[in-house]
Tab-separated table of C-alpha atoms in Angstrom:
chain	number	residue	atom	x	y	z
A	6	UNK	CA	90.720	127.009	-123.719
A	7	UNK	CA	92.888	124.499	-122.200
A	8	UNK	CA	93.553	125.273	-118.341
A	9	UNK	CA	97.212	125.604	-118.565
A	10	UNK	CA	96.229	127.996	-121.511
A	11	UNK	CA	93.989	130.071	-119.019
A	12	UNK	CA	96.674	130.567	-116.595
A	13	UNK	CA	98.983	132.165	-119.254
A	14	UNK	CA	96.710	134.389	-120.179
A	15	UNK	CA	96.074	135.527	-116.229
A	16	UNK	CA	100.126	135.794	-115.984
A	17	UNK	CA	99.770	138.461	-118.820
A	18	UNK	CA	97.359	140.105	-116.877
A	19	UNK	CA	99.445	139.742	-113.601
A	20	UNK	CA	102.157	141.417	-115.631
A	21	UNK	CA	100.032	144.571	-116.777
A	22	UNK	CA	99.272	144.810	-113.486
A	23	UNK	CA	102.641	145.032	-111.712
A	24	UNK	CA	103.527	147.271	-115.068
A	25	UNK	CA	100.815	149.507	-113.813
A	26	UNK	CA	101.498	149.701	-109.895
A	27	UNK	CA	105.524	149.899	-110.376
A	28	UNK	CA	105.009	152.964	-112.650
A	29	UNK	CA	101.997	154.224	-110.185
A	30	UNK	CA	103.839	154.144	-107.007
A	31	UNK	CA	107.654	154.596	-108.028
A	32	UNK	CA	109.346	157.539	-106.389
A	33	UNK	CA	110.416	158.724	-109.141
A	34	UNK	CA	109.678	159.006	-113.010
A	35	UNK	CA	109.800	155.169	-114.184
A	36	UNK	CA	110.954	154.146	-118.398
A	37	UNK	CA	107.471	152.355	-118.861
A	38	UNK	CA	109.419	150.518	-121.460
A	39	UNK	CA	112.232	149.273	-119.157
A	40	UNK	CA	109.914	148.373	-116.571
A	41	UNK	CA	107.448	146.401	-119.009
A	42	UNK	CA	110.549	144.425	-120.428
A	43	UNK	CA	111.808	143.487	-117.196
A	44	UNK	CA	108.390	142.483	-115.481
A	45	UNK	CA	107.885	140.342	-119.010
A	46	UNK	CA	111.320	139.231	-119.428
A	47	UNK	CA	111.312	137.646	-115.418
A	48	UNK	CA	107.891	136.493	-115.706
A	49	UNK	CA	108.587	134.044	-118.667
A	50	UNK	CA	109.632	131.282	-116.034
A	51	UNK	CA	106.170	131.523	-114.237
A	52	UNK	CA	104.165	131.590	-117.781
A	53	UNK	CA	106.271	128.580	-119.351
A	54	UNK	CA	105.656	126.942	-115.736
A	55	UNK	CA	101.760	127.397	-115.787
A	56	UNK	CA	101.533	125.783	-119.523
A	57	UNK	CA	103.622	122.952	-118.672
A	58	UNK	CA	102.138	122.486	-115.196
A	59	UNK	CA	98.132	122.792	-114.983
A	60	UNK	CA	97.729	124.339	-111.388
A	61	UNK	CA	100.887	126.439	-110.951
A	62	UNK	CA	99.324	129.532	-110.643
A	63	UNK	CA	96.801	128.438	-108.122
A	64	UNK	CA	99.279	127.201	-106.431
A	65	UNK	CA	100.805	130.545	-106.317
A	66	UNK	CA	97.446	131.825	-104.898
A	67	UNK	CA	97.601	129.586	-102.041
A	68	UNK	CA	94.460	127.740	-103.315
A	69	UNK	CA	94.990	124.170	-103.113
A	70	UNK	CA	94.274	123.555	-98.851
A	71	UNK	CA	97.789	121.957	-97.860
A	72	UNK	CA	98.096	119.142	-94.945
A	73	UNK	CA	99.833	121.284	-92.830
A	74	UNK	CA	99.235	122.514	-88.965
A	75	UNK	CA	97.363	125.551	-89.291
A	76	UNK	CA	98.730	126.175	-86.510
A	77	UNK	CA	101.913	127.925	-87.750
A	78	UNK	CA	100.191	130.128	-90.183
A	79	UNK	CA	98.079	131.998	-87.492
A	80	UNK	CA	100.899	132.492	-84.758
A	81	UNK	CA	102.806	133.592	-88.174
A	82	UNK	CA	99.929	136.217	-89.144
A	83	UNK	CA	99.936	137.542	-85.753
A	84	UNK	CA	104.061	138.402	-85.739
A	85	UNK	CA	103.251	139.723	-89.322
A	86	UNK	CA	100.683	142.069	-87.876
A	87	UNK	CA	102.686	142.769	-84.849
A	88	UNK	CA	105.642	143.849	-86.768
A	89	UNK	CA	103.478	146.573	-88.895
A	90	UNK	CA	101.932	147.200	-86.130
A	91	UNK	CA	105.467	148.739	-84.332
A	92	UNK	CA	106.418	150.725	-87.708
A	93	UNK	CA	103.116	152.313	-88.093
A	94	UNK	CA	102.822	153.447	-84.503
A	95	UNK	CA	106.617	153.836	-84.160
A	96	UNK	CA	106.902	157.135	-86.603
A	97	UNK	CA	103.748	158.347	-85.460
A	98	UNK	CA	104.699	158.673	-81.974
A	99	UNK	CA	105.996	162.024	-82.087
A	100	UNK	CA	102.768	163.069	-82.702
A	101	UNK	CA	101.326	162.199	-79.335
A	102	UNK	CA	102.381	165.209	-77.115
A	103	UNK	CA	98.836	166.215	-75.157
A	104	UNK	CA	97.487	162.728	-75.190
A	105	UNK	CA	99.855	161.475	-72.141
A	106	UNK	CA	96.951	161.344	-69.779
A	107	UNK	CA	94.131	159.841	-71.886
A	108	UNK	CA	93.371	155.980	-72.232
A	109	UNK	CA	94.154	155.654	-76.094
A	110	UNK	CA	97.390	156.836	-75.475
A	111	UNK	CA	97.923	153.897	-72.578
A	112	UNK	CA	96.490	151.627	-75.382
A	113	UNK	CA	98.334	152.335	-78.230
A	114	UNK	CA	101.080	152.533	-76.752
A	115	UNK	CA	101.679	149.080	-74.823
A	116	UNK	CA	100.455	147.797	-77.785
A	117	UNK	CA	103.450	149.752	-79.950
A	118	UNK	CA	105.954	148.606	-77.178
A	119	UNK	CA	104.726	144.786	-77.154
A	120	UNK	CA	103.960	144.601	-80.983
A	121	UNK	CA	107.720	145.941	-81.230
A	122	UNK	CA	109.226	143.294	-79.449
A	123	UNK	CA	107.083	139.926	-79.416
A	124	UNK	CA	106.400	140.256	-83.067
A	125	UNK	CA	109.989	139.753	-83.864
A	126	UNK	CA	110.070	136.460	-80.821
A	127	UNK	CA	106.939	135.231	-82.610
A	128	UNK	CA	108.667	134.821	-85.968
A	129	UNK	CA	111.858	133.483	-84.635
A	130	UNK	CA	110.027	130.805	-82.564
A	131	UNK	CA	107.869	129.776	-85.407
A	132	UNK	CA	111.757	129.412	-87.546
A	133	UNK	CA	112.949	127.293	-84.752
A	134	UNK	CA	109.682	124.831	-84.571
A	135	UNK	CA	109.649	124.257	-88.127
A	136	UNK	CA	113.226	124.195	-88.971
A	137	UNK	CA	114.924	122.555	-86.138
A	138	UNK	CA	113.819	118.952	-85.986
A	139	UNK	CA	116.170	116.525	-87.906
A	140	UNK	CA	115.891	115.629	-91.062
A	141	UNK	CA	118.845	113.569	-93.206
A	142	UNK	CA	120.209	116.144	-95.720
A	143	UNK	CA	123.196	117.256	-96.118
A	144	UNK	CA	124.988	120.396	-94.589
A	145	UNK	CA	124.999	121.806	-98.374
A	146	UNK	CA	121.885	120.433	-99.305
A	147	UNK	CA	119.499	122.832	-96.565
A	148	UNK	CA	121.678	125.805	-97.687
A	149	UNK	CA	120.658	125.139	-101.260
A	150	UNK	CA	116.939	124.267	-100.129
A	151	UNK	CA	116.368	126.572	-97.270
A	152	UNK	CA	119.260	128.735	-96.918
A	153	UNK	CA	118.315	130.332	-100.585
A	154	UNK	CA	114.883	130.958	-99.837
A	155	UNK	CA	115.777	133.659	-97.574
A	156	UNK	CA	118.923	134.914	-98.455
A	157	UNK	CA	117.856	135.613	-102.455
A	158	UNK	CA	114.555	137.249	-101.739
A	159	UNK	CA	116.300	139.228	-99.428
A	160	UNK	CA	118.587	140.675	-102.024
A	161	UNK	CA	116.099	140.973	-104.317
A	162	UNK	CA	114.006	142.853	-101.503
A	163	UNK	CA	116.984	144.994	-100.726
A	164	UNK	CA	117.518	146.445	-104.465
A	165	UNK	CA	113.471	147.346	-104.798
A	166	UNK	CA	114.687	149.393	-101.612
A	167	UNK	CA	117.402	151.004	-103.436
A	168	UNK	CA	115.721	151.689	-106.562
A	169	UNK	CA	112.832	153.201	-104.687
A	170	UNK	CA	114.817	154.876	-102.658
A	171	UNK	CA	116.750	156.065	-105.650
A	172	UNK	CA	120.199	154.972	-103.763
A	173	UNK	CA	121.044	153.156	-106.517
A	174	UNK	CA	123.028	155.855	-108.539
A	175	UNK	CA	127.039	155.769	-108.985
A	176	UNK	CA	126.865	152.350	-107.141
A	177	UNK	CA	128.632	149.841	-109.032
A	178	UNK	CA	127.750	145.919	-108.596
A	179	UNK	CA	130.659	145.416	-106.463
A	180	UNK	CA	128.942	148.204	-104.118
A	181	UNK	CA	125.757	147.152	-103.950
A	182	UNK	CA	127.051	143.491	-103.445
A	183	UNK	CA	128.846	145.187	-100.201
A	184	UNK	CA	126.068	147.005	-98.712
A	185	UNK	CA	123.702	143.774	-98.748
A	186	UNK	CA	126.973	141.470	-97.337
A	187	UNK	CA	127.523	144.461	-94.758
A	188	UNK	CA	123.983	144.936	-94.018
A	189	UNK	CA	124.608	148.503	-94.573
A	190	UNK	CA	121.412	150.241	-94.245
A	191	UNK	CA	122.200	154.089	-95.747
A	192	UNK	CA	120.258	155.100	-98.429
A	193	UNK	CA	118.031	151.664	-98.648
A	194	UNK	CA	116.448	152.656	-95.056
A	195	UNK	CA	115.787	148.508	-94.871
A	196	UNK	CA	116.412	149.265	-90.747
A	197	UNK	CA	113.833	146.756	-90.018
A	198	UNK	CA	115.912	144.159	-92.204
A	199	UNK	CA	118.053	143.219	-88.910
A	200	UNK	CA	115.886	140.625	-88.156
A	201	UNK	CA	116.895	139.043	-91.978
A	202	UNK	CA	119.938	139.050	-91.311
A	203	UNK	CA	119.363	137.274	-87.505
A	204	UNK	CA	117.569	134.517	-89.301
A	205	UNK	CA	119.826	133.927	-91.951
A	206	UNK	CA	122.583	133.621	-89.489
A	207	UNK	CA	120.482	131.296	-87.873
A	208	UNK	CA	119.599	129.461	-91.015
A	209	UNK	CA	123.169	128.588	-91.099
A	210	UNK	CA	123.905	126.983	-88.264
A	211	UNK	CA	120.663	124.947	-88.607
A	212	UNK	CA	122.264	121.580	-90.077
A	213	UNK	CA	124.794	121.674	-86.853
A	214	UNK	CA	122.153	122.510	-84.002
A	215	UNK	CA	119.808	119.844	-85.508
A	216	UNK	CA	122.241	116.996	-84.775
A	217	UNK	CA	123.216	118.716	-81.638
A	218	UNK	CA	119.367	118.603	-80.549
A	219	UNK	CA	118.480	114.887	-82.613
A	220	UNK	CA	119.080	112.777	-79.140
A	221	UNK	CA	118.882	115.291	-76.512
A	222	UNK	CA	116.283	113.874	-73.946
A	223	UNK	CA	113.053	116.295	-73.438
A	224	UNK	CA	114.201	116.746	-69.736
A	225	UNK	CA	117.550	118.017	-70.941
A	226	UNK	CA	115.935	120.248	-73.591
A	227	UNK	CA	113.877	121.701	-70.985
A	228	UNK	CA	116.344	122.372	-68.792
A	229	UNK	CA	118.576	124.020	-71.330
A	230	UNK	CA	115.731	126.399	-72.238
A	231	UNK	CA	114.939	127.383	-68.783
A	232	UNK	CA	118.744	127.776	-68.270
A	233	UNK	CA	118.893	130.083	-71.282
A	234	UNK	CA	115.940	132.118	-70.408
A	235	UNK	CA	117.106	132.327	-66.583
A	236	UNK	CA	121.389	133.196	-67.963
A	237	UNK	CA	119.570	136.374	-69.839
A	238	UNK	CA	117.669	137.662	-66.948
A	239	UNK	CA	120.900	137.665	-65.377
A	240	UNK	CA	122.029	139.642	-67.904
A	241	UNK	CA	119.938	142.265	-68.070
A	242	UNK	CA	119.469	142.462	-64.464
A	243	UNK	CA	122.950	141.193	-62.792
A	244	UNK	CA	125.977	140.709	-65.029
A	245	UNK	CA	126.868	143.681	-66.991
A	246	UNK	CA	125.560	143.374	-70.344
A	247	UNK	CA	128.072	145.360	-72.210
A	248	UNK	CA	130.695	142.632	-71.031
A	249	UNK	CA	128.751	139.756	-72.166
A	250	UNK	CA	126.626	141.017	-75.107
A	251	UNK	CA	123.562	138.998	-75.631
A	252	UNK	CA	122.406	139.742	-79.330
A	253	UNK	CA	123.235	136.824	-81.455
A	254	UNK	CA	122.959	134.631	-78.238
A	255	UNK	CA	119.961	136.084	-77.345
A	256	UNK	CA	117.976	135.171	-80.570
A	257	UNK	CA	119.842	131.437	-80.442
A	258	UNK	CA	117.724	130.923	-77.240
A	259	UNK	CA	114.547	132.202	-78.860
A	260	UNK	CA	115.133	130.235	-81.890
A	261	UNK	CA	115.836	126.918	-79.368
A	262	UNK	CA	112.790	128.214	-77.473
A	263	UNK	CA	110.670	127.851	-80.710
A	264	UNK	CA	111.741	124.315	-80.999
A	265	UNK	CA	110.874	123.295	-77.428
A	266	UNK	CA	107.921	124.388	-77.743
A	267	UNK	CA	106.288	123.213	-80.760
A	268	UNK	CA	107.624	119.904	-79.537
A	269	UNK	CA	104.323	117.533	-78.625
A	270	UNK	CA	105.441	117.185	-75.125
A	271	UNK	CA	105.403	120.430	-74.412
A	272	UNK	CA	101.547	120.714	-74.941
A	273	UNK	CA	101.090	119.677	-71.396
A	274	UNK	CA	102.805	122.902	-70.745
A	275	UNK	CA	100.098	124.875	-72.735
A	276	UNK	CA	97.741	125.661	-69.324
A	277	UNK	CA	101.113	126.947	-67.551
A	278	UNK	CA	102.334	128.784	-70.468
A	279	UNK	CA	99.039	130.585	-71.113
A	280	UNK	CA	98.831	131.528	-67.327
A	281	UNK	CA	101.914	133.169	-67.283
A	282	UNK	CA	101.431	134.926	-70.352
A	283	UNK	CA	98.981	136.557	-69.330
A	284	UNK	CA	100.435	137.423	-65.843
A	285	UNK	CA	103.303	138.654	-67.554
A	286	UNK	CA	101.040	140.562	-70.010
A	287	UNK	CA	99.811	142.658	-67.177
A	288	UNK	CA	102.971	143.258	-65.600
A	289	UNK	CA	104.347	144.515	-68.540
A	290	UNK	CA	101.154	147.403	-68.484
A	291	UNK	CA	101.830	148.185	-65.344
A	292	UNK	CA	105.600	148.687	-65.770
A	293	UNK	CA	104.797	150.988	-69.036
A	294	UNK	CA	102.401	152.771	-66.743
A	295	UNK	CA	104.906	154.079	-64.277
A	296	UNK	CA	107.067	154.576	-67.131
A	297	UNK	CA	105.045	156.954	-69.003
A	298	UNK	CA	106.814	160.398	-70.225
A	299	UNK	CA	110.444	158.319	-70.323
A	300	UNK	CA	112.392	157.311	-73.155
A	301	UNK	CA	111.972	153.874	-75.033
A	302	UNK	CA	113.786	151.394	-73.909
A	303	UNK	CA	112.716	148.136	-75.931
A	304	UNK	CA	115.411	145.824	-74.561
A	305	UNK	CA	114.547	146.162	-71.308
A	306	UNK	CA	110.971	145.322	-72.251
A	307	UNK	CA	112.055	141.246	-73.365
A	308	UNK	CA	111.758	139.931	-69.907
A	309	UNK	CA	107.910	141.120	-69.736
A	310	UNK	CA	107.189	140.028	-73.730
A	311	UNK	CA	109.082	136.701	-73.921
A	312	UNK	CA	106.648	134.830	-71.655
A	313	UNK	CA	104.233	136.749	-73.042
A	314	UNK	CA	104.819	135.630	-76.427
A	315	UNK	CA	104.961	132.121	-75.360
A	316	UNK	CA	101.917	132.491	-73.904
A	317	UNK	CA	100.531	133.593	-77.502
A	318	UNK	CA	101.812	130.348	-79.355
A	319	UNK	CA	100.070	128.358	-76.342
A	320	UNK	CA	96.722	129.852	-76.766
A	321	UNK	CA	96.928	128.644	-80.722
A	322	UNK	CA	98.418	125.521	-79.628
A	323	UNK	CA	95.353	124.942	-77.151
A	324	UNK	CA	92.876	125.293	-80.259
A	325	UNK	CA	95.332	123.553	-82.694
A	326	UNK	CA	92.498	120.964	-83.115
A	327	UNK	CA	89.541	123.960	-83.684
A	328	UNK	CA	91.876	125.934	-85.812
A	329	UNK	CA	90.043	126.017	-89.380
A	330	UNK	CA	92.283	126.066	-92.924
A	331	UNK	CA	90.879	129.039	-93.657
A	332	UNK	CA	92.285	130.367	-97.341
A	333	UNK	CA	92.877	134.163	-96.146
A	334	UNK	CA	95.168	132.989	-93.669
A	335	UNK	CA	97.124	130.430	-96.164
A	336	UNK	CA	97.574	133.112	-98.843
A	337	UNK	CA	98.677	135.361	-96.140
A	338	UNK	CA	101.245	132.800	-94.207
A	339	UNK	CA	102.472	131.729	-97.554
A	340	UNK	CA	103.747	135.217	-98.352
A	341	UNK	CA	104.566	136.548	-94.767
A	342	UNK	CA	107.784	136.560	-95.338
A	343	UNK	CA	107.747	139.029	-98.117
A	344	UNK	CA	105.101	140.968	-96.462
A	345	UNK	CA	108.107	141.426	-93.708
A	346	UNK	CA	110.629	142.147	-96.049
A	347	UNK	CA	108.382	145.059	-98.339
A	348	UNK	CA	105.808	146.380	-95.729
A	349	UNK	CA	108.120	149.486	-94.990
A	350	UNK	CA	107.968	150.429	-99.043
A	351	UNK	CA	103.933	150.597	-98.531
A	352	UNK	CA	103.890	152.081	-95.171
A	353	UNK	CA	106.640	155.082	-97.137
A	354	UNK	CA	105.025	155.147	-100.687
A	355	UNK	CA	102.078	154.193	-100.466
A	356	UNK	CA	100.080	154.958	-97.124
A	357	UNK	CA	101.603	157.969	-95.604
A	358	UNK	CA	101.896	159.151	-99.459
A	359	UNK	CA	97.742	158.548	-100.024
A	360	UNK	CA	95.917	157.282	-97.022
A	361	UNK	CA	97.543	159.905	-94.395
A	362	UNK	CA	95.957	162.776	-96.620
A	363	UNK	CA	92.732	161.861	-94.706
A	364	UNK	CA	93.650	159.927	-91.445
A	365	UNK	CA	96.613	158.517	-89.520
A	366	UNK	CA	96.892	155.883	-87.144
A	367	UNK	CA	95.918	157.870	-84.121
A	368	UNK	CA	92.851	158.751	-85.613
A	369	UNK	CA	89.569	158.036	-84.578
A	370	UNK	CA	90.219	156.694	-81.093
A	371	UNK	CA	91.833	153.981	-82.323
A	372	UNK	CA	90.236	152.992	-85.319
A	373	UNK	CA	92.738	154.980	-87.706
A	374	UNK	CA	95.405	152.827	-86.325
A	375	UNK	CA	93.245	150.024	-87.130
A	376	UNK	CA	92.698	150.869	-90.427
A	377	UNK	CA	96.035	151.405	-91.403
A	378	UNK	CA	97.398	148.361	-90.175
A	379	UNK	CA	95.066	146.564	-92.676
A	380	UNK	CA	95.486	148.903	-95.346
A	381	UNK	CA	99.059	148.078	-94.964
A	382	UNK	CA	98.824	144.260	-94.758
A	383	UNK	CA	96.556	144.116	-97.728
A	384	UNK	CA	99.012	146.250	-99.797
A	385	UNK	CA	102.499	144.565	-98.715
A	386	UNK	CA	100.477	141.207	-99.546
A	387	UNK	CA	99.804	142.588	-102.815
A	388	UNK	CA	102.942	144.051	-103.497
A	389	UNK	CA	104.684	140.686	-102.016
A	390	UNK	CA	102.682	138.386	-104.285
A	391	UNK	CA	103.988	140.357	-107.612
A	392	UNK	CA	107.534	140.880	-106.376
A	393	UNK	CA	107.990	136.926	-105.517
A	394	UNK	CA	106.024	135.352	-108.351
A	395	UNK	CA	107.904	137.505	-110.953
A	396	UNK	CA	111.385	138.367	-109.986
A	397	UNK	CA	112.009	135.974	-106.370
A	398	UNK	CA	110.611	132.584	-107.812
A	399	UNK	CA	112.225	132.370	-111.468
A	400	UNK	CA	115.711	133.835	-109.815
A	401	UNK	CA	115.808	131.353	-107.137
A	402	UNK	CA	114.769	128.535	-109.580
A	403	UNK	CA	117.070	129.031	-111.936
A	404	UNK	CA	120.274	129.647	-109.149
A	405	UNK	CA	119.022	126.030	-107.996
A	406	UNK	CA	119.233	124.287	-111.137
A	407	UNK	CA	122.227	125.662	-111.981
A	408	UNK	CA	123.660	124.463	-108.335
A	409	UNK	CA	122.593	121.259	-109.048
A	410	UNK	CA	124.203	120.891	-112.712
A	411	UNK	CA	127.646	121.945	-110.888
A	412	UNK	CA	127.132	119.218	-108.533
């Protein structure tokens, strides 16, 4: 069998699968007919793909080792575990009355307080290192190249939500179409999409920012950072915040702060950064410590987690030269972004539905929470790999032809 005939025959398979899981974990009573047509019908594009090109579908798998920095894919699987990490321990919190005095609760939670906010700095960084440093392309041709890649995976992403969610009744097109432009979260519960949206809005003003940043000096870079960083400790600590509101700003600066620092110059930084990170790691235990028994207060918790976080990317960039291309964490970088976009649909229908039957994450001492938080990852990849390959890939193919014909 030829091997572009071999790989049709494992998208057939692929299909049965997703048939099997959609109808397995949907909400509510699937048509195994409409489902089968529409997983077949959208995975045409990858099968026809496969038999013309030999090596699509292990491409798809992440298989071939690419030339890129390792690097990125590590710092990106640690803000992919931080950020399950938060909404597993996040609903479960309720649940800790009694344990206020005992060291797992201390644990757990500065790791549910710092996995809630550096995850979410990890993954803009890593946006602004890869994405900000010039390249000649047109305004219109990033939006088609980049800009699409996140914005229709997102919608896509969004109606699984609904359906699962069964939100989508007596919504017409024209409604749905409003909820994702409005970011209007009822029904969907895609909460943890915010940070979508933040990067899309970010994604836009790429082209612009990358001319503005082409011939700034290093020195001037720098000092625009640590002028950034300095203006929102001001903020939350001086200047009222409610009069100068912070929230797009605030994720411009860590989106900036991701370029500086994946620049080469700032490696001689790395010592420093790692230092502080650390220092400010500590601190922020010590501040959750006297906190203990108060309510949440996240944003107040950036000033602690920022350096921190910075401190994270400098301990991979230290061992950028150790760092092996190892395939687990390919496959997994290569689909963290729809592991961030479905993990919530696992967590809902999936873990607490199966898995929480026997244990929860503050089980075991520690090792429930554990246990979950892989669980989790392994499923969302799972479920991320079907959703993209089938419905995200051929739909964002075919809008991208079609933009270039018009052209």
């Amino acid at each position: 069998m030829k091997k572009g005939s071999l790989e049709v025959v494992c998208w057939f398979i692929i299909d049965l699968i997703t048939i099997v899981l959609a109808c397995l974990f949907s909400s509510h009573k699937a048509n195994l007919w409409v489902v089968a047509i529409g997983v077949v019908g959208f995975s045409i594009y990858s099968v026809i793909k496969s038999y013309k090109t030999p090596g699509y579908l292990p491409n798809t798998l992440a298989i071939p080792e690419n030339n890129r920095k390792p690097v990125y894919d590590y710092i990106r699987i640690i803000a992919v575990v931080f950020i399950i990490s938060v909404h597993i321990l996040g609903p479960d919190w309720e649940n800790t009355k009694g344990m206020e005095n005992t060291i797992i609760y201390h644990v757990l939670n500065y790791i549910r307080c710092f996995t809630g906010v550096s995850g979410d700095c990890l993954f803009i960084m890593i946006s602004g290192a890869l994405l900000l440093g010039f390249k000649e392309e047109s305004v219109l041709t990033f939006y088609r190249k980049r800009l699409t890649k996140v914005a229709i995976p997102l919608i896509i992403y969004y109606l699984f939500y609904l359906w699962q969610y069964d939100a989508m009744g007596g919504l017409n097109l024209w409604q749905i179409a409003k909820k994702i432009i409005t970011a209007d979260y009822t029904g969907a519960n895609v909460y943890h999409f915010w940070l979508i949206y933040i990067i899309i809005s970010l994604y836009v003003i790429v082209p612009f920012l990358r001319y503005m940043l082409k011939d700034m000096p290093y020195i001037v870079l720098t000092s625009l950072v640590a002028v950034l960083f300095i203006y929102y400790l001001l903020t939350r600590f001086i200047i009222n915040e409610s009069a100068m509101p912070m929230h797009f700003s605030f994720w411009l600066m860590m989106f900036i702060m991701g370029y500086w620092y994946g620049r080469s110059e700032t490696r001689k930084y790395d010592n420093i950064a790692i230092a502080l990170g650390l220092f400010a790691a500590i601190i922020f235990g010590i501040y959750l410590k006297l906190r203990t028994g108060l309510p949440d207060d996240f944003d107040s918790e950036y000033p602690f987690v920022i350096p921190a976080s910075i401190g994270i990317m400098a301990i991979f960039f230290k061992l950028q030269n150790r760092l092996k291309n190892v395939y687990l964490i390919r496959l997994i970088s290569k689909y963290s972004y729809g592991i961030i976009l479905v993990h919530m649909l696992v967590i809902n229908f999936a873990v607490k539905l199966y898995i929480y039957k026997y244990f929860s994450a503050l089980y075991y001492q520690g090792l429930g929470f554990v246990l979950i938080v892989l669980i989790t990852l392994i499923g969302s990849l799972i479920t991320a790999y079907f959703i993209d390959n089938i419905f995200v890939n051929p739909i964002t193919a075919l809008l991208g032809r079609d933009f270039k014909q018009r052209r």
